[in-house]
N, CA and C of each residue as an Amber inpcrd file, in Angstrom:
protein
   474
 126.4530000  90.4510000  83.4080000 125.0180000  90.4040000  83.1990000
 124.2870000  91.3470000  84.1390000 124.6690000  91.4070000  85.4010000
 123.9220000  92.1870000  86.3630000 124.3210000  93.6510000  86.4030000
 125.4260000  94.0070000  85.7560000 125.9120000  95.3830000  85.8530000
 124.9550000  96.3740000  85.2040000 124.2410000  95.9510000  84.1860000
 123.3830000  96.8940000  83.4670000 121.9950000  96.3290000  83.1670000
 121.2670000  95.9050000  84.1980000 119.8990000  95.4710000  83.9270000
 119.0770000  96.6210000  83.3580000 118.1140000  96.2720000  82.5410000
 117.1980000  97.2440000  81.9550000 116.1740000  97.6500000  83.0120000
 116.0340000  98.9430000  83.2510000 114.9900000  99.4340000  84.1470000
 113.8420000  99.9160000  83.2700000 112.6670000  99.3400000  83.5090000
 111.5120000  99.6390000  82.6630000 110.2460000  99.6290000  83.5050000
 109.1780000 100.2450000  82.9890000 107.8970000 100.1810000  83.7000000
 107.4130000  98.7310000  83.7980000 106.8070000  98.4080000  84.9120000
 106.2730000  97.0690000  85.1140000 105.1380000  96.8090000  84.1290000
 104.9680000  95.5570000  83.7620000 103.8630000  95.1160000  82.9150000
 103.1020000  94.0280000  83.6640000 101.8580000  93.8100000  83.2920000
 101.0330000  92.8070000  83.9660000 101.7030000  91.4310000  83.9520000
 102.4010000  91.1150000  82.8780000 103.0600000  89.8020000  82.7780000
 104.1620000  89.6170000  83.8200000 104.6220000  90.7200000  84.4390000
 105.6970000  90.6670000  85.4320000 105.2090000  90.3100000  86.8290000
 103.9010000  90.3410000  87.0610000 103.3770000  90.1960000  88.4200000
 103.9150000  88.9610000  89.1360000 103.8780000  87.7510000  88.5650000
 104.4010000  86.6000000  89.3020000 105.8750000  86.7610000  89.7020000
 106.6830000  87.3100000  88.8070000 108.1040000  87.5000000  89.1130000
 108.3100000  88.5910000  90.1610000 107.5000000  89.6490000  90.1200000
 107.5910000  90.7100000  91.1340000 107.2450000  90.1400000  92.5040000
 106.1540000  89.3940000  92.5870000 105.7440000  88.8010000  93.8600000
 106.8250000  87.8490000  94.3670000 107.4050000  87.0470000  93.4850000
 108.4680000  86.1230000  93.8880000 109.6890000  86.8770000  94.4060000
 110.0820000  87.9430000  93.7270000 111.2410000  88.7320000  94.1400000
 110.9920000  89.3690000  95.5050000 109.8410000  90.0030000  95.6810000
 109.5250000  90.6480000  96.9580000 109.4680000  89.6100000  98.0710000
 108.8590000  88.4640000  97.8090000 108.7780000  87.3900000  98.7980000
 110.1680000  86.9290000  99.2050000 111.0570000  86.7590000  98.2280000
 112.4240000  86.3100000  98.5070000 113.1730000  87.3080000  99.3800000
 113.0830000  88.5810000  99.0470000 113.8100000  89.5870000  99.8250000
 113.2240000  89.7070000 101.2330000 111.9070000  89.7050000 101.3600000
 111.3050000  89.7820000 102.6930000 111.7260000  88.6000000 103.5600000
 111.7560000  87.4010000 102.9870000 112.1430000  86.2100000 103.7400000
 113.5640000  86.3280000 104.2790000 114.4140000  87.0050000 103.5400000
 115.7950000  87.2290000 103.9730000 115.8320000  87.9600000 105.3190000
 114.8040000  88.7480000 105.5970000 114.7280000  89.5280000 106.8320000
 113.6720000  88.9720000 107.7960000 113.3080000  87.6930000 107.6060000
 112.3000000  87.0230000 108.4330000 110.9570000  87.7430000 108.4180000
 110.6110000  88.2960000 107.2740000 109.3160000  88.9380000 107.0740000
 108.5490000  88.1340000 106.0310000 107.2330000  88.1800000 106.1070000
 106.4150000  87.3760000 105.2010000 105.6170000  88.2630000 104.2600000
 105.5850000  87.8770000 102.9940000 104.7570000  88.5690000 102.0040000
 103.3000000  88.4130000 102.3970000 102.5530000  89.5080000 102.2970000
 101.1210000  89.4470000 102.5470000 100.7410000  89.3360000 104.0030000
 101.6250000  89.7270000 104.9020000 101.3350000  89.6240000 106.3350000
 100.4270000  90.7560000 106.8120000  99.4670000  91.0970000 106.0040000
  98.5450000  92.1720000 106.3520000  98.8910000  93.4900000 105.6940000
  99.9750000  93.5110000 104.9410000 100.3940000  94.7430000 104.2770000
  99.5530000  94.9770000 103.0270000  98.8220000  96.0790000 103.0120000
  98.0080000  96.4120000 101.8370000  98.8830000  96.6670000 100.6240000
 100.1110000  97.1510000 100.8510000 100.9800000  97.4220000  99.7100000
 101.4530000  96.1250000  99.0630000 101.5350000  95.0290000  99.8200000
 101.8440000  93.7370000  99.2070000 100.7050000  93.3320000  98.2760000
  99.4840000  93.4420000  98.7500000  98.3200000  93.0390000  97.9540000
  98.2200000  93.8400000  96.6620000  98.6530000  95.0950000  96.6800000
  98.5990000  95.9260000  95.4730000  99.4470000  95.3560000  94.3410000
 100.4540000  94.5790000  94.6710000 101.3250000  94.0450000  93.6240000
 100.5560000  93.1720000  92.6440000  99.5080000  92.5130000  93.1000000
  98.7260000  91.6560000  92.2080000  97.9640000  92.4620000  91.1660000
  97.8100000  93.7580000  91.3970000  97.0940000  94.6150000  90.4600000
  97.9900000  95.4710000  89.5920000  99.2750000  95.1380000  89.5340000
 100.1970000  95.9240000  88.7010000  99.8810000  95.7260000  87.2250000
 100.0720000  96.7580000  86.4140000 100.5550000  98.0950000  86.7690000
  99.4600000  99.0380000  87.2450000  98.2010000  98.7020000  87.0020000
  97.1130000  99.6230000  87.2760000  96.9830000 100.0690000  88.7180000
  97.3600000  99.2110000  89.6700000  97.2490000  99.5840000  91.0770000
  98.0650000 100.8330000  91.3930000  99.1100000 101.0640000  90.6370000
  99.9330000 102.2610000  90.8230000  99.5600000 103.3520000  89.8220000
  99.4750000 102.9940000  88.5500000  99.2670000 104.0220000  87.5200000
  97.8960000 104.6820000  87.6190000  96.8730000 103.9380000  88.0220000
  95.5400000 104.5350000  88.1280000  95.4720000 105.5720000  89.2420000
  96.3920000 105.4940000  90.1950000  96.4460000 106.4670000  91.2900000
  97.4030000 107.6180000  90.9700000  98.0270000 107.5690000  89.7840000
  98.9900000 108.6020000  89.4110000 100.4130000 108.2630000  89.7790000
 100.6580000 107.0150000  90.1310000 101.9960000 106.5720000  90.4970000
 102.6690000 105.8140000  89.3760000 103.7590000 105.1520000  89.7270000
 104.5210000 104.3750000  88.7500000 105.2410000 103.2470000  89.4720000
 105.5690000 102.2120000  88.7290000 106.2940000 101.0690000  89.2850000
 107.2440000 100.5690000  88.2130000 108.4930000 100.3400000  88.5910000
 109.5140000  99.8920000  87.6450000 110.1220000  98.5840000  88.1120000
 110.6350000  97.8450000  87.1490000 111.3900000  96.6320000  87.4310000
 112.7510000  96.7380000  86.7640000 113.7040000  96.0210000  87.3230000
 115.0240000  95.8890000  86.7100000 115.1010000  94.4780000  86.1550000
 115.3280000  94.3880000  84.8500000 115.3260000  93.1050000  84.1510000
 116.7360000  92.7870000  83.6640000 117.2560000  91.6440000  84.0820000
 118.5750000  91.1980000  83.6460000 118.5170000  90.7480000  82.1880000
 119.6760000  90.5650000  81.5990000 119.7560000  90.1680000  80.1850000
 119.0160000  88.8710000  79.8990000 118.9590000  87.9740000  80.9030000
 118.2760000  86.6930000  80.6990000 116.7640000  86.7840000  80.9240000
 116.2600000  87.9950000  81.1950000 114.8330000  88.1960000  81.3950000
 114.3780000  88.1090000  82.8400000 115.2650000  87.6830000  83.7300000
 114.9040000  87.5800000  85.1460000 114.8030000  88.9670000  85.7730000
 113.8270000  89.1420000  86.6400000 113.7160000  90.4050000  87.3640000
 114.6500000  90.3640000  88.5640000 115.4050000  91.4480000  88.7480000
 116.3980000  91.4990000  89.8210000 116.1830000  92.6820000  90.7580000
 115.1890000  93.5330000  90.4680000 114.9220000  94.6750000  91.3350000
 113.5780000  95.3000000  91.0290000 113.0530000  96.0330000  92.0170000
 111.7760000  96.7310000  91.8670000 111.8140000  98.0520000  92.6220000
 110.9600000  98.9810000  92.2150000 110.7340000 100.2200000  92.9650000
 109.4180000 100.8250000  92.4930000 108.6920000 101.4130000  93.4320000
 107.4330000 102.0510000  93.0870000 107.3080000 103.4280000  93.7070000
 106.5120000 104.2770000  93.0550000 106.1810000 105.6110000  93.5570000
 104.6680000 105.6970000  93.6240000 104.1440000 106.0030000  94.8010000
 102.6960000 106.0380000  94.9920000 102.3020000 107.3640000  95.6330000
 101.3910000 108.1190000  95.0030000 100.9880000 109.4120000  95.5640000
 100.2900000 109.2420000  96.9170000 100.6470000 110.1040000  97.8590000
 100.0200000 110.0700000  99.1830000  99.8200000 111.4830000  99.7070000
  98.8570000 111.6100000 100.5910000  98.5990000 112.8220000 101.3700000
  98.2160000 114.0530000 100.5540000  98.9520000 114.3710000  99.5270000
  98.6920000 115.5770000  98.7390000  99.3360000 115.3950000  97.3720000
  99.1360000 116.3420000  96.5060000  99.6300000 116.2010000  95.1320000
 101.1370000 116.3980000  94.9890000 101.8250000 116.7630000  96.0610000
 103.2690000 117.0070000  95.9420000 104.1080000 116.0000000  96.7260000
 103.4970000 114.9190000  97.1890000 104.2110000 113.8970000  97.9520000
 103.9870000 112.5320000  97.3170000 105.0600000 111.7740000  97.1590000
 104.9330000 110.3750000  96.7560000 105.6340000 109.5060000  97.7860000
 105.1170000 108.3030000  97.9240000 105.7370000 107.3230000  98.8020000
 106.5710000 106.3750000  97.9570000 107.8150000 106.1990000  98.3370000
 108.6700000 105.1960000  97.7220000 108.2280000 103.8600000  98.3100000
 107.8500000 102.9280000  97.4430000 107.3880000 101.6160000  97.8890000
 108.1260000 100.5090000  97.1490000 108.2700000  99.4090000  97.8440000
 108.7430000  98.1550000  97.2420000 110.0910000  98.3010000  96.5390000
 111.0220000  98.9980000  97.1750000 112.3760000  99.0690000  96.6230000
 113.1250000  97.8400000  97.1220000 113.2800000  96.8810000  96.2260000
 113.9590000  95.6390000  96.5570000 114.9160000  95.2730000  95.4390000
 116.0910000  94.8190000  95.8270000 117.0280000  94.2520000  94.8550000
 117.4930000  92.9130000  95.4090000 117.6760000  91.9630000  94.5140000
 118.1330000  90.6470000  94.9410000 119.5340000  90.7470000  95.5360000
 119.8460000  89.8750000  96.4930000 121.1770000  89.9170000  97.1090000
 122.3180000  89.8780000  96.0940000 122.1420000  89.1420000  95.0100000
 123.2080000  89.0200000  94.0040000 123.4900000  90.3250000  93.2800000
 122.5850000  91.2990000  93.3760000 122.7790000  92.5770000  92.6780000
 123.2060000  93.7010000  93.6110000 123.2150000  93.4420000  94.8960000
 123.5830000  94.5010000  95.8410000 125.0520000  94.8670000  95.6700000
 125.3210000  96.1450000  95.7640000 126.6890000  96.6260000  95.5970000
 127.0690000  96.8860000  94.1520000 126.1300000  96.6980000  93.2260000
 126.4180000  96.9180000  91.7990000 125.9500000  98.2840000  91.3160000
 125.2750000  99.0350000  92.1800000 124.7240000 100.3210000  91.7730000
 123.2900000 100.2340000  91.2750000 122.7270000  99.0380000  91.2440000
 121.3640000  98.8770000  90.7400000 120.3490000  99.6220000  91.6060000
 120.4880000  99.5260000  92.9090000 119.5690000 100.2430000  93.7890000
 119.5960000 101.7380000  93.5260000 120.7810000 102.2760000  93.3200000
 120.9060000 103.7060000  93.0310000 120.2480000 104.0460000  91.7010000
 120.4360000 103.1890000  90.7020000 119.8120000 103.4300000  89.3960000
 118.2890000 103.4230000  89.5080000 117.7360000 102.4690000  90.2490000
 116.2870000 102.4260000  90.4480000 115.8080000 103.6970000  91.1480000
 116.5160000 104.0810000  92.1980000 116.1430000 105.2810000  92.9450000
 116.2200000 106.5240000  92.0670000 117.2570000 106.6230000  91.2550000
 117.4120000 107.7820000  90.3750000 116.2700000 107.8820000  89.3620000
 115.7830000 106.7460000  88.8800000 114.6320000 106.7440000  87.9640000
 113.4060000 107.3120000  88.6750000 113.1770000 106.8710000  89.9050000
 112.0330000 107.3690000  90.6650000 112.1520000 108.8740000  90.9060000
 113.3270000 109.3440000  91.3050000 113.5160000 110.7730000  91.5840000
 113.3080000 111.6030000  90.3170000 113.8420000 111.1480000  89.1900000
 113.6520000 111.8850000  87.9290000 112.1700000 111.9540000  87.5730000
 111.4690000 110.8380000  87.7130000 110.0290000 110.7970000  87.4530000
 109.2980000 111.7860000  88.3650000 109.6440000 111.7890000  89.6510000
 108.9920000 112.6710000  90.6190000 109.2390000 114.1420000  90.2900000
 110.4690000 114.4740000  89.9680000 110.7880000 115.8750000  89.6500000
 110.0540000 116.3480000  88.4010000 109.9360000 115.4790000  87.4010000
 109.2040000 115.8390000  86.1790000 107.7470000 116.1830000  86.4750000
 107.2230000 115.6400000  87.5580000 105.8170000 115.8480000  87.9100000
 105.6270000 116.9000000  88.9990000 106.6890000 117.5780000  89.3780000
 106.5840000 118.6260000  90.3860000 106.4280000 118.1280000  91.8100000
 106.8150000 116.8940000  92.0450000 106.7480000 116.3400000  93.3980000
 107.7650000 117.0650000  94.2790000 107.3480000 117.4360000  95.4790000
 108.2160000 118.1850000  96.3860000 108.9410000 117.3010000  97.3860000
 108.3650000 116.1170000  97.6790000 109.0340000 115.2430000  98.6400000
 108.6640000 113.7870000  98.4130000 109.5890000 112.9510000  98.8250000
 109.4180000 111.5060000  98.7730000 109.4510000 111.0130000 100.2130000
 108.4850000 110.1900000 100.5790000 108.4540000 109.6060000 101.9170000
 108.5510000 108.0930000 101.7870000 108.9330000 107.4510000 102.8650000
 108.9900000 105.9880000 102.8850000 108.9610000 105.5170000 104.3190000
 108.6580000 104.2450000 104.4740000 108.8480000 103.6090000 105.7690000
 109.5280000 102.2730000 105.5500000 110.2120000 101.8300000 106.5840000
 110.9850000 100.5980000 106.4900000 111.0620000  99.9730000 107.8730000
 111.7730000  98.8840000 107.9620000 111.9130000  98.1660000 109.2150000
 113.3700000  98.1580000 109.6600000 113.5720000  98.0570000 110.9600000
 114.9240000  98.0680000 111.5340000 115.8130000  96.9770000 110.9380000
 115.2200000  95.8470000 110.5420000 116.0090000  94.7370000 110.0150000
 116.7570000  95.1020000 108.7340000 116.2480000  96.0410000 107.9760000
 116.8290000  96.3780000 106.6710000 117.8900000  97.4700000 106.8140000
 118.9530000  97.1170000 107.5230000 120.0080000  98.0840000 107.8340000
 120.6900000  98.6370000 106.5830000 120.9060000  97.8030000 105.5890000
 121.5120000  98.2730000 104.3430000 120.6250000  99.2830000 103.6420000
 119.3270000  99.0420000 103.6470000 118.3840000  99.9820000 103.0300000
 118.3850000 101.3030000 103.7900000 118.4270000 101.2310000 105.1100000
 118.4490000 102.4540000 105.9190000 119.6870000 103.2770000 105.5890000
 120.8340000 102.6260000 105.4950000 122.0690000 103.3500000 105.1230000
 121.9200000 103.9780000 103.7370000 121.3340000 103.2430000 102.8010000
 121.1190000 103.7640000 101.4480000 120.2480000 105.0160000 101.4890000
 119.1320000 104.9540000 102.1930000 118.2230000 106.0990000 102.2510000
 118.9120000 107.3090000 102.8730000 119.6220000 107.0970000 103.9630000
 120.3020000 108.2150000 104.6230000 121.3970000 108.7930000 103.7300000
 122.1130000 107.9390000 103.0350000 123.1630000 108.3970000 102.1080000
 122.5610000 109.2290000 100.9700000 121.3180000 108.9670000 100.6240000
 120.6430000 109.6930000  99.5450000 119.8390000 110.8890000 100.0500000
 120.0590000 111.2940000 101.2880000 119.4840000 112.5290000 101.7890000
 118.1850000 112.4250000 102.5590000 117.6710000 111.2250000 102.7670000
 116.4510000 111.0720000 103.5520000 116.7290000 111.3960000 105.0180000
 115.7760000 112.0640000 105.6580000 115.8540000 112.3740000 107.0840000
 114.7810000 111.5690000 107.8170000 115.1250000 111.1050000 108.9960000
 114.1800000 110.3140000 109.7920000 112.9710000 111.1660000 110.1670000
 111.7920000 110.6240000 109.9530000 110.5480000 111.2810000 110.3350000
 109.4860000 110.1980000 110.4770000 109.2620000 109.7670000 111.6850000
 108.3580000 108.6480000 111.9210000 106.8890000 108.9830000 111.6870000
 106.5870000 110.2230000 111.3250000 105.2140000 110.5760000 110.9590000
 104.7950000 109.8590000 109.6800000 105.7610000 109.3300000 108.9450000
 105.4580000 108.7030000 107.6600000 105.4210000 107.1820000 107.7240000
 105.2980000 106.6250000 108.9080000 105.1640000 105.1710000 109.0200000
 103.7320000 104.8000000 108.6470000 103.5990000 104.0190000 107.5830000
 102.2540000 103.6150000 107.1640000 102.0890000 102.1050000 107.1350000
 103.1760000 101.3650000 107.0900000 103.0890000  99.9180000 106.9860000
 103.0600000  99.2370000 108.3380000 102.3320000  98.1440000 108.4310000
 102.1830000  97.4370000 109.6990000 103.4850000  96.8030000 110.1720000
 104.3860000  96.4660000 109.2560000 105.6350000  95.8360000 109.6690000
 106.7840000  96.8350000 109.7800000 106.5020000  98.1180000 109.6010000
 107.5540000  99.1360000 109.5630000 107.6790000  99.8820000 110.8810000
 108.9080000 100.3040000 111.1790000 109.1700000 100.9950000 112.4390000
 109.9470000 102.2930000 112.2580000 110.3310000 102.6090000 111.0290000
 111.0910000 103.8340000 110.7660000 110.5030000 104.5410000 109.5510000
 110.3040000 105.8500000 109.6750000 109.8310000 106.6570000 108.5600000
 110.9010000 107.6420000 108.1350000 110.8830000 108.0060000 106.8530000
 111.8750000 108.9340000 106.3000000 111.2120000 109.8710000 105.3010000
 111.8110000 111.0530000 105.1290000 111.3320000 112.0230000 104.1450000
 112.5350000 112.6260000 103.4260000 112.3700000 112.8610000 102.1290000
 113.3910000 113.4940000 101.2960000 112.7490000 114.6630000 100.5730000
 113.2910000 115.8690000 100.7800000 112.8250000 117.0370000 100.0320000
 113.5280000 117.0490000  98.6870000 112.7600000 117.2690000  97.6160000
 113.3510000 117.3250000  96.2750000 113.5960000 118.7600000  95.8600000
């Protein structure tokens, strides 16, 4: 069931499940949803909170309809940079390639739009995510820390 979840653009009906998924993953790292993070609050306005700014947000939906992953692209700083936001996969899906599939969708979307770089920030607690980002070519650059709970910034040239 989890090997091939459908990756699709988020819909307004997905908001409760997206918030639940993000809350669950954050709790795994002793972080709280809505702890002052403006990007958490944006989830309640999906899909428009991303699409109206020229971004995109996707979910991974299992065969039973449950959401098992998320990823967003949000334009920042200039017309050639997007921020990777809210890349979360449930623990039960880790190691299945789902995170890579979500990331590949974002990169393809970015390249189609002439995006030159992807930036992100994360926290030290998310060691698996840090390894994933570095394995996918991201370089450490703390100039891109934008979140209040984040301590590491990264940039990827496309």
